């Protein structure tokens, strides 16, 4: 569970970042016609205006994910945060000698996410990731995707816990092994 001191610390750091960002700003830039949010690259609304009416809000979490999140929040130890829908590419750095292979490896994970990640407050590092495997994970393309995800998490040394709808979601053992409980 999160203590009030942790929350206050996050708010203070966030406020400090905003203060520093505002101090560094010289003066507001005037947005001229043909500029997009201050960037000097000419932008035509015709390139994207047609798409705007197609965007509609949707829930970030399914019913099962919301229930799982409630179960997980009750188990996350002090000093950790639970984050839903974490993009795998935000957890790894793709670094090898061949830039083209790096690009290809990045694109293999760039649009993939895990359902939850438990992050250590002090370091910002992921302590454990959680995947909820519904029946779609039995399909061939999902099995391929799951194999890639499993291999990535094994490579980066972050435990990946998988739960099916019939399972009781329990992450406490993972934290006991880490000595966090």
mmCIF file of C-alpha atoms in Angstrom:
data_model
loop_
_atom_site.group_PDB
_atom_site.id
_atom_site.type_symbol
_atom_site.label_atom_id
_atom_site.label_comp_id
_atom_site.label_asym_id
_atom_site.label_seq_id
_atom_site.Cartn_x
_atom_site.Cartn_y
_atom_site.Cartn_z
ATOM 1 C CA UNK A 1 0.000 0.000 0.000
ATOM 2 C CA UNK A 2 1.141 3.545 -0.623
ATOM 3 C CA UNK A 3 1.876 5.738 2.369
ATOM 4 C CA UNK A 4 1.024 9.413 2.525
ATOM 5 C CA UNK A 5 4.762 10.156 2.632
ATOM 6 C CA UNK A 6 5.243 8.353 -0.719
ATOM 7 C CA UNK A 7 2.385 10.314 -2.281
ATOM 8 C CA UNK A 8 3.684 13.598 -0.871
ATOM 9 C CA UNK A 9 7.148 12.780 -2.208
ATOM 10 C CA UNK A 10 5.797 12.098 -5.697
ATOM 11 C CA UNK A 11 3.813 15.360 -5.637
ATOM 12 C CA UNK A 12 6.857 17.347 -4.488
ATOM 13 C CA UNK A 13 9.085 15.853 -7.206
ATOM 14 C CA UNK A 14 6.418 16.489 -9.844
ATOM 15 C CA UNK A 15 5.979 20.077 -8.680
ATOM 16 C CA UNK A 16 9.721 20.632 -8.737
ATOM 17 C CA UNK A 17 9.918 19.285 -12.308
ATOM 18 C CA UNK A 18 7.148 21.669 -13.408
ATOM 19 C CA UNK A 19 8.880 24.580 -11.680
ATOM 20 C CA UNK A 20 12.193 23.793 -13.390
ATOM 21 C CA UNK A 21 10.460 23.433 -16.758
ATOM 22 C CA UNK A 22 8.762 26.829 -16.331
ATOM 23 C CA UNK A 23 11.981 28.548 -15.242
ATOM 24 C CA UNK A 24 13.813 27.213 -18.313
ATOM 25 C CA UNK A 25 11.175 28.609 -20.642
ATOM 26 C CA UNK A 26 12.345 31.884 -22.114
ATOM 27 C CA UNK A 27 9.032 33.163 -23.394
ATOM 28 C CA UNK A 28 5.997 31.612 -25.001
ATOM 29 C CA UNK A 29 6.370 31.033 -28.715
ATOM 30 C CA UNK A 30 3.651 32.358 -30.946
ATOM 31 C CA UNK A 31 2.059 29.628 -33.053
ATOM 32 C CA UNK A 32 1.816 30.893 -36.617
ATOM 33 C CA UNK A 33 -0.320 29.496 -39.420
ATOM 34 C CA UNK A 34 1.367 26.447 -40.869
ATOM 35 C CA UNK A 35 2.946 25.574 -37.506
ATOM 36 C CA UNK A 36 1.762 22.745 -35.260
ATOM 37 C CA UNK A 37 2.078 23.428 -31.515
ATOM 38 C CA UNK A 38 5.161 25.550 -32.025
ATOM 39 C CA UNK A 39 7.099 23.150 -34.213
ATOM 40 C CA UNK A 40 8.504 24.724 -37.335
ATOM 41 C CA UNK A 41 7.559 21.770 -39.529
ATOM 42 C CA UNK A 42 4.641 22.820 -41.744
ATOM 43 C CA UNK A 43 1.532 20.793 -41.006
ATOM 44 C CA UNK A 44 -1.631 20.557 -43.027
ATOM 45 C CA UNK A 45 -4.803 19.705 -41.191
ATOM 46 C CA UNK A 46 -5.929 17.922 -44.337
ATOM 47 C CA UNK A 47 -3.438 15.179 -43.457
ATOM 48 C CA UNK A 48 -5.260 14.202 -40.247
ATOM 49 C CA UNK A 49 -8.509 16.153 -39.983
ATOM 50 C CA UNK A 50 -10.498 13.314 -41.574
ATOM 51 C CA UNK A 51 -9.425 10.942 -38.767
ATOM 52 C CA UNK A 52 -10.500 13.072 -35.786
ATOM 53 C CA UNK A 53 -14.205 12.051 -35.891
ATOM 54 C CA UNK A 54 -13.160 8.389 -35.843
ATOM 55 C CA UNK A 55 -11.579 8.560 -32.366
ATOM 56 C CA UNK A 56 -13.828 7.487 -29.512
ATOM 57 C CA UNK A 57 -13.004 6.835 -25.845
ATOM 58 C CA UNK A 58 -12.896 3.292 -24.535
ATOM 59 C CA UNK A 59 -12.091 1.780 -21.143
ATOM 60 C CA UNK A 60 -8.409 1.224 -20.441
ATOM 61 C CA UNK A 61 -9.201 -1.930 -18.457
ATOM 62 C CA UNK A 62 -11.627 -4.793 -19.042
ATOM 63 C CA UNK A 63 -13.917 -6.020 -16.257
ATOM 64 C CA UNK A 64 -11.441 -8.812 -15.408
ATOM 65 C CA UNK A 65 -8.507 -6.381 -15.421
ATOM 66 C CA UNK A 66 -10.377 -4.030 -13.063
ATOM 67 C CA UNK A 67 -11.085 -6.908 -10.667
ATOM 68 C CA UNK A 68 -7.475 -8.096 -10.921
ATOM 69 C CA UNK A 69 -6.252 -4.557 -10.271
ATOM 70 C CA UNK A 70 -8.272 -4.404 -7.047
ATOM 71 C CA UNK A 71 -6.807 -7.771 -5.964
ATOM 72 C CA UNK A 72 -3.274 -6.652 -6.869
ATOM 73 C CA UNK A 73 -3.543 -3.270 -5.140
ATOM 74 C CA UNK A 74 -4.321 -5.094 -1.892
ATOM 75 C CA UNK A 75 -1.088 -7.111 -2.288
ATOM 76 C CA UNK A 76 1.415 -4.503 -3.468
ATOM 77 C CA UNK A 77 3.831 -3.848 -0.607
ATOM 78 C CA UNK A 78 4.686 -0.416 0.719
ATOM 79 C CA UNK A 79 7.297 1.285 -1.428
ATOM 80 C CA UNK A 80 5.869 -0.072 -4.698
ATOM 81 C CA UNK A 81 3.267 1.132 -7.218
ATOM 82 C CA UNK A 82 0.969 -0.824 -9.515
ATOM 83 C CA UNK A 83 0.864 0.400 -13.129
ATOM 84 C CA UNK A 84 -1.663 -0.944 -15.645
ATOM 85 C CA UNK A 85 -1.080 -1.486 -19.376
ATOM 86 C CA UNK A 86 2.684 -0.966 -19.482
ATOM 87 C CA UNK A 87 4.316 -0.969 -22.912
ATOM 88 C CA UNK A 88 7.196 -3.468 -23.028
ATOM 89 C CA UNK A 89 9.309 -1.103 -25.127
ATOM 90 C CA UNK A 90 9.307 1.284 -22.141
ATOM 91 C CA UNK A 91 10.979 -1.381 -19.988
ATOM 92 C CA UNK A 92 13.880 -2.345 -22.253
ATOM 93 C CA UNK A 93 16.681 -0.695 -24.169
ATOM 94 C CA UNK A 94 17.446 -2.345 -27.488
ATOM 95 C CA UNK A 95 21.213 -2.066 -27.857
ATOM 96 C CA UNK A 96 23.310 -4.124 -30.204
ATOM 97 C CA UNK A 97 26.060 -3.490 -32.736
ATOM 98 C CA UNK A 98 23.737 -3.478 -35.777
ATOM 99 C CA UNK A 99 21.338 -0.476 -35.956
ATOM 100 C CA UNK A 100 19.035 -2.264 -38.409
ATOM 101 C CA UNK A 101 18.708 -5.282 -36.093
ATOM 102 C CA UNK A 102 18.080 -2.895 -33.185
ATOM 103 C CA UNK A 103 15.259 -1.262 -35.148
ATOM 104 C CA UNK A 104 13.713 -4.621 -36.063
ATOM 105 C CA UNK A 105 13.987 -5.874 -32.473
ATOM 106 C CA UNK A 106 12.365 -2.671 -31.193
ATOM 107 C CA UNK A 107 9.449 -2.976 -33.615
ATOM 108 C CA UNK A 108 8.810 -6.555 -32.422
ATOM 109 C CA UNK A 109 7.960 -5.201 -28.950
ATOM 110 C CA UNK A 110 6.912 -1.597 -29.607
ATOM 111 C CA UNK A 111 3.173 -2.299 -29.709
ATOM 112 C CA UNK A 112 3.116 -4.977 -26.995
ATOM 113 C CA UNK A 113 2.236 -4.382 -23.368
ATOM 114 C CA UNK A 114 1.809 -6.311 -20.153
ATOM 115 C CA UNK A 115 -1.379 -5.982 -18.149
ATOM 116 C CA UNK A 116 0.359 -4.738 -14.992
ATOM 117 C CA UNK A 117 3.810 -3.860 -13.718
ATOM 118 C CA UNK A 118 4.761 -3.383 -10.081
ATOM 119 C CA UNK A 119 7.344 -0.611 -9.848
ATOM 120 C CA UNK A 120 9.714 0.097 -6.976
ATOM 121 C CA UNK A 121 9.262 3.733 -5.879
ATOM 122 C CA UNK A 122 12.924 4.400 -5.039
ATOM 123 C CA UNK A 123 14.436 3.106 -8.262
ATOM 124 C CA UNK A 124 11.604 3.269 -10.788
ATOM 125 C CA UNK A 125 12.516 -0.280 -11.814
ATOM 126 C CA UNK A 126 9.898 -2.940 -12.436
ATOM 127 C CA UNK A 127 9.946 -5.603 -9.734
ATOM 128 C CA UNK A 128 7.403 -7.928 -11.341
ATOM 129 C CA UNK A 129 5.120 -7.892 -14.392
ATOM 130 C CA UNK A 130 1.712 -9.527 -14.580
ATOM 131 C CA UNK A 131 -0.154 -10.937 -17.573
ATOM 132 C CA UNK A 132 -3.787 -12.009 -17.456
ATOM 133 C CA UNK A 133 -4.172 -14.861 -19.918
ATOM 134 C CA UNK A 134 -7.749 -15.195 -21.117
ATOM 135 C CA UNK A 135 -8.872 -17.675 -23.767
ATOM 136 C CA UNK A 136 -7.363 -15.572 -26.579
ATOM 137 C CA UNK A 137 -3.922 -16.656 -25.357
ATOM 138 C CA UNK A 138 -4.670 -20.141 -26.739
ATOM 139 C CA UNK A 139 -4.677 -18.840 -30.336
ATOM 140 C CA UNK A 140 -1.551 -19.469 -32.451
ATOM 141 C CA UNK A 141 -0.621 -15.803 -32.935
ATOM 142 C CA UNK A 142 -1.034 -15.105 -29.220
ATOM 143 C CA UNK A 143 1.121 -18.115 -28.315
ATOM 144 C CA UNK A 144 3.842 -16.692 -30.590
ATOM 145 C CA UNK A 145 3.442 -13.275 -28.950
ATOM 146 C CA UNK A 146 3.503 -14.816 -25.466
ATOM 147 C CA UNK A 147 6.685 -16.741 -26.337
ATOM 148 C CA UNK A 148 8.380 -13.496 -27.397
ATOM 149 C CA UNK A 149 7.193 -11.680 -24.272
ATOM 150 C CA UNK A 150 8.365 -14.532 -22.023
ATOM 151 C CA UNK A 151 11.792 -14.516 -23.702
ATOM 152 C CA UNK A 152 12.142 -10.719 -23.360
ATOM 153 C CA UNK A 153 11.260 -10.788 -19.662
ATOM 154 C CA UNK A 154 13.635 -13.680 -19.046
ATOM 155 C CA UNK A 155 16.394 -11.716 -20.828
ATOM 156 C CA UNK A 156 15.830 -8.529 -18.806
ATOM 157 C CA UNK A 157 15.512 -10.445 -15.537
ATOM 158 C CA UNK A 158 12.039 -9.300 -14.540
ATOM 159 C CA UNK A 159 9.681 -12.020 -13.281
ATOM 160 C CA UNK A 160 6.569 -12.305 -15.454
ATOM 161 C CA UNK A 161 3.621 -13.849 -13.640
ATOM 162 C CA UNK A 162 0.761 -15.251 -15.703
ATOM 163 C CA UNK A 163 -2.741 -15.838 -14.384
ATOM 164 C CA UNK A 164 -5.781 -17.385 -16.055
ATOM 165 C CA UNK A 165 -9.352 -16.503 -15.063
ATOM 166 C CA UNK A 166 -9.571 -19.645 -12.886
ATOM 167 C CA UNK A 167 -6.416 -18.725 -10.918
ATOM 168 C CA UNK A 168 -6.289 -16.906 -7.620
ATOM 169 C CA UNK A 169 -4.103 -13.871 -8.247
ATOM 170 C CA UNK A 170 -1.287 -13.954 -5.709
ATOM 171 C CA UNK A 171 1.921 -11.976 -6.124
ATOM 172 C CA UNK A 172 3.051 -12.148 -2.508
ATOM 173 C CA UNK A 173 5.435 -15.069 -3.108
ATOM 174 C CA UNK A 174 7.308 -13.007 -5.694
ATOM 175 C CA UNK A 175 7.873 -10.266 -3.129
ATOM 176 C CA UNK A 176 8.836 -12.704 -0.376
ATOM 177 C CA UNK A 177 11.612 -14.019 -2.679
ATOM 178 C CA UNK A 178 12.779 -10.411 -3.133
ATOM 179 C CA UNK A 179 12.650 -9.789 0.618
ATOM 180 C CA UNK A 180 10.116 -6.987 0.178
ATOM 181 C CA UNK A 181 7.548 -8.547 2.558
#
